[in-house]
GROMACS .gro file of C-alpha atoms in nm:
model
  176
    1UNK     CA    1   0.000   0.000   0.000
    2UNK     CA    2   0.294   0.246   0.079
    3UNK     CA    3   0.425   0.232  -0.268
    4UNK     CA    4   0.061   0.254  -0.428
    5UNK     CA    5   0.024   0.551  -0.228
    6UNK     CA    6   0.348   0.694  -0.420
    7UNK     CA    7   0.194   0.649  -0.723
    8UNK     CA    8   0.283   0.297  -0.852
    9UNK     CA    9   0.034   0.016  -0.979
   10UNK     CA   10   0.179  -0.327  -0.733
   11UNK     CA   11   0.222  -0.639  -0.886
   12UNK     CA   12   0.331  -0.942  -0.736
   13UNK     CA   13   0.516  -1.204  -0.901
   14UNK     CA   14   0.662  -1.516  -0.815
   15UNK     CA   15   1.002  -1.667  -1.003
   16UNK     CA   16   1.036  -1.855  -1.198
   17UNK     CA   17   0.967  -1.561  -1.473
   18UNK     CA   18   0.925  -1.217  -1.316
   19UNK     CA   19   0.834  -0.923  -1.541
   20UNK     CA   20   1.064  -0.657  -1.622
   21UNK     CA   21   0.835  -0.407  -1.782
   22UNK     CA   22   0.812  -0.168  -1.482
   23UNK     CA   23   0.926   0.138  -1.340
   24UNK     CA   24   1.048  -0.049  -1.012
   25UNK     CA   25   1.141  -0.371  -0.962
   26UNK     CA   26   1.142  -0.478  -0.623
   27UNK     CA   27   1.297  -0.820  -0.462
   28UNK     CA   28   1.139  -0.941  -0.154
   29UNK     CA   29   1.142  -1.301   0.017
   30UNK     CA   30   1.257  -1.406  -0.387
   31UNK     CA   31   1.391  -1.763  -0.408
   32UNK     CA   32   1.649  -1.672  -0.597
   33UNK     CA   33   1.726  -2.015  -0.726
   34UNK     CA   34   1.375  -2.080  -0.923
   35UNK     CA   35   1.408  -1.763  -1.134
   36UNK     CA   36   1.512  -1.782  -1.490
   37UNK     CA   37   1.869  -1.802  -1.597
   38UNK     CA   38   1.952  -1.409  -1.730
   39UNK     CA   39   1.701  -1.297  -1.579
   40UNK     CA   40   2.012  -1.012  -1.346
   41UNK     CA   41   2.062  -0.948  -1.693
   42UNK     CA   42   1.741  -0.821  -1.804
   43UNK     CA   43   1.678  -0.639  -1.522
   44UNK     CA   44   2.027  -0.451  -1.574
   45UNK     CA   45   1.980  -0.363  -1.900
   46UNK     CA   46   1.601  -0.236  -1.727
   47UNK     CA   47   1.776  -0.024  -1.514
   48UNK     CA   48   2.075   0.090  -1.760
   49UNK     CA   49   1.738   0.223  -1.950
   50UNK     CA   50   1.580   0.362  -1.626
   51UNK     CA   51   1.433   0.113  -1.422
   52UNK     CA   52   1.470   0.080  -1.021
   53UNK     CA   53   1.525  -0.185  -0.867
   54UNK     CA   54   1.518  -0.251  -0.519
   55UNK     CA   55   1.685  -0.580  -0.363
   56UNK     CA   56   1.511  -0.579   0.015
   57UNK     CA   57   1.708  -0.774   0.292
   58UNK     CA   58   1.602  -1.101   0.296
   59UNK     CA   59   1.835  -1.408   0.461
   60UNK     CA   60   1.942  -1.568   0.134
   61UNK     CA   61   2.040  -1.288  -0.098
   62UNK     CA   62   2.116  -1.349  -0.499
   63UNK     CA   63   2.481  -1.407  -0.614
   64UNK     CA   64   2.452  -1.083  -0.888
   65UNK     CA   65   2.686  -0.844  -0.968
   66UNK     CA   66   2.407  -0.592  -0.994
   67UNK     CA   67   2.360  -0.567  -0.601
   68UNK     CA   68   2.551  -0.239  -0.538
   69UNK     CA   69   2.709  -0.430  -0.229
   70UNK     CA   70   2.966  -0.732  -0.159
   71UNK     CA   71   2.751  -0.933   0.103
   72UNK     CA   72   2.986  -1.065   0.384
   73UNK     CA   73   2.796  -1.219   0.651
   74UNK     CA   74   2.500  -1.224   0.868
   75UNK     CA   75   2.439  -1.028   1.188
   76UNK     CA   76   2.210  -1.008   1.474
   77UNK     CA   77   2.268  -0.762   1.676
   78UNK     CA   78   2.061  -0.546   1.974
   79UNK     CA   79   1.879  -0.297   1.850
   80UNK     CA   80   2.045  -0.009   1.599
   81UNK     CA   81   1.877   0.314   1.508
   82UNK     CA   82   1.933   0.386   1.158
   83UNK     CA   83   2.086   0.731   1.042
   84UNK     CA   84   2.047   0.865   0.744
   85UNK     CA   85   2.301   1.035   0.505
   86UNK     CA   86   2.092   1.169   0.230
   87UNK     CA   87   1.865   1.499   0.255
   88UNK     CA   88   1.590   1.366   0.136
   89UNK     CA   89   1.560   1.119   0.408
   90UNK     CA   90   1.563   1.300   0.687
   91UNK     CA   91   1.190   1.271   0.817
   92UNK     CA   92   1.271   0.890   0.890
   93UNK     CA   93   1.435   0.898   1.234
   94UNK     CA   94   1.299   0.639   1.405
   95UNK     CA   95   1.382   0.291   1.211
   96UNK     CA   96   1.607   0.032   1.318
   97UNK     CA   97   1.724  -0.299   1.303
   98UNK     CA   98   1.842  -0.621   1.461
   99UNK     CA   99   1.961  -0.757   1.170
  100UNK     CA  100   2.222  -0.704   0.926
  101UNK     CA  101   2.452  -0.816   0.695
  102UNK     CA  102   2.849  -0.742   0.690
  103UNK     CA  103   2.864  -0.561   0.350
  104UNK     CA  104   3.085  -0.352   0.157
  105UNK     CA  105   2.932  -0.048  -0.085
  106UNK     CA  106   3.071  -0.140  -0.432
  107UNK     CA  107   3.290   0.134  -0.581
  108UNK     CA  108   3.085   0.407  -0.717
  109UNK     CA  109   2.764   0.378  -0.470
  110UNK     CA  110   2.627   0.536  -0.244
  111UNK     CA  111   2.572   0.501   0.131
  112UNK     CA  112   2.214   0.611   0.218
  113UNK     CA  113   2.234   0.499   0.561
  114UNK     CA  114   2.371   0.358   0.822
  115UNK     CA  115   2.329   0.183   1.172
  116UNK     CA  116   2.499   0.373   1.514
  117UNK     CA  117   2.788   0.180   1.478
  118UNK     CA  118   2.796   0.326   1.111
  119UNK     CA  119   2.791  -0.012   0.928
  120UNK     CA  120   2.588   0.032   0.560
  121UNK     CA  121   2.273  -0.055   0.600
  122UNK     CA  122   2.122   0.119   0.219
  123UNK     CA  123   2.316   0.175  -0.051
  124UNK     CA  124   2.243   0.249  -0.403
  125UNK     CA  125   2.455   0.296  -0.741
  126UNK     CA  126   2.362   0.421  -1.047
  127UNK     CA  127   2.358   0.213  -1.368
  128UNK     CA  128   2.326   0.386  -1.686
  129UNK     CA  129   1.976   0.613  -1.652
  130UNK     CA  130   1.837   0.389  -1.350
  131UNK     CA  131   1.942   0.292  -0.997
  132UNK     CA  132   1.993  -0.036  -0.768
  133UNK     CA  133   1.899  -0.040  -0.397
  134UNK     CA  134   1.997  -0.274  -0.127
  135UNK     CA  135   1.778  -0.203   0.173
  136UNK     CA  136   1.890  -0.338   0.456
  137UNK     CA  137   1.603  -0.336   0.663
  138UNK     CA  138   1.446  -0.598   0.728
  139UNK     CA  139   1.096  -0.606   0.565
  140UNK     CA  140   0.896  -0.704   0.878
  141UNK     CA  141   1.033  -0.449   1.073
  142UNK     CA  142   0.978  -0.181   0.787
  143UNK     CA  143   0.624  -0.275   0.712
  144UNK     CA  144   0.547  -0.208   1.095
  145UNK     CA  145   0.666   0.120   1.126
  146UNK     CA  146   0.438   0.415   1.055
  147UNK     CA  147   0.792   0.594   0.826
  148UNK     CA  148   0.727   0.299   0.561
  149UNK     CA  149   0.521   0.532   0.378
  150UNK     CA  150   0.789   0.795   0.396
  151UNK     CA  151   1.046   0.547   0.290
  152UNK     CA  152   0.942   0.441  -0.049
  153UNK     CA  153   0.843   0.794  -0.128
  154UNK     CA  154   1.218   0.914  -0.034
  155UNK     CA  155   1.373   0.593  -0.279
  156UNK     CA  156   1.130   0.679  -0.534
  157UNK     CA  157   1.245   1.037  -0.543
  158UNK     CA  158   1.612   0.942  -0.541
  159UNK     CA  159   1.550   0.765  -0.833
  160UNK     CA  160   1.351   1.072  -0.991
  161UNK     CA  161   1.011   0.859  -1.010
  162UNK     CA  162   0.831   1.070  -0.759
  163UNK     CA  163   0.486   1.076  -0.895
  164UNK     CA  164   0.297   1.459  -0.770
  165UNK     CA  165  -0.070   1.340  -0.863
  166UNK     CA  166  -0.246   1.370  -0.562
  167UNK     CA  167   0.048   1.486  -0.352
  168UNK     CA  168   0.025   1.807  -0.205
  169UNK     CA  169   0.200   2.059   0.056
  170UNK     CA  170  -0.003   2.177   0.346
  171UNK     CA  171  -0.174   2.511   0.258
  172UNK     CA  172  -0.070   2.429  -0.135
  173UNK     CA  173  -0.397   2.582  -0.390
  174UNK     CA  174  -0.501   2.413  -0.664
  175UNK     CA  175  -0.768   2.417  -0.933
  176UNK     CA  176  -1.054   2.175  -0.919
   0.00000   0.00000   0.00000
């Protein structure tokens, strides 16, 4: 619902064949192992063109080069808030994790955020017109919190598909 409220039509797909044809392209709980072989490929070339994609923590992640992260290992942890390193997410200060995995930002991304011991937790990189996420929060956590609206509306603008219909400031006028 938080990403239909940004604007987006949803649909859900299960591998082996996922569809390419969107705007976003989000992986969540994917078994990676039934989808189609090139199918990494097709959604590169997706985002080269100006696709997102969005590769959501899950506990089996794919072996692609097009995460913008080397995945190291697992970690749970206590409790980490989450700080964030880009402007436009600065009205989510209350998320955190228990979590994580031990990555390393690939060169040429970009850390988004990370936890209080300033481990990466989001990271994106630019590929060709489009971006790739890895969010590093854990879904069930996420869906919970009342900033997951806020979230996929700050992604969605960092990727310059912030749709306006519908979306308005406080006190804004417009024409009916």
């Amino acid at each position: 619902a938080a990403i239909e409220a940004n604007g987006f039509e949803i649909r859900y797909e299960k591998p082996p064949i996922i569809n390419t044809n969107a705007e976003m392209i989000i992986f969540d709980e994917t078994n990676y192992d039934r989808l189609v072989p090139g199918t990494f490929e097709e959604v590169r070339k997706k985002v080269e063109e100006g696709t997102l994609a969005v590769f959501n923590f899950a506990e089996k992640m794919p072996a692609t080069e097009l995460l913008p992260v080397i995945i190291k290992s697992i970690e749970t942890e206590q409790e980490s808030n989450i700080k964030f390193d880009v402007g436009i997410f600065d009205n989510l200060n209350s998320l955190k994790i228990t979590k994580r995995y031990i990555i390393e930002p690939k060169k040429d991304s970009t850390t988004i955020a990370k936890d209080e011991k300033s481990n990466p937790i989001i990271i994106y990189k630019k590929e060709g017109k489009g971006i790739v996420v890895y969010n590093g929060l854990a879904n069930e956590y996420l869906e919970n919190s009342p900033e997951y609206p806020l979230f996929w509306r700050a992604i969605t603008r960092l990727a310059g598909k912030e749709k306006r219909e519908n979306m308005y400031k406080t006190g804004e006028v417009i024409k009916l």
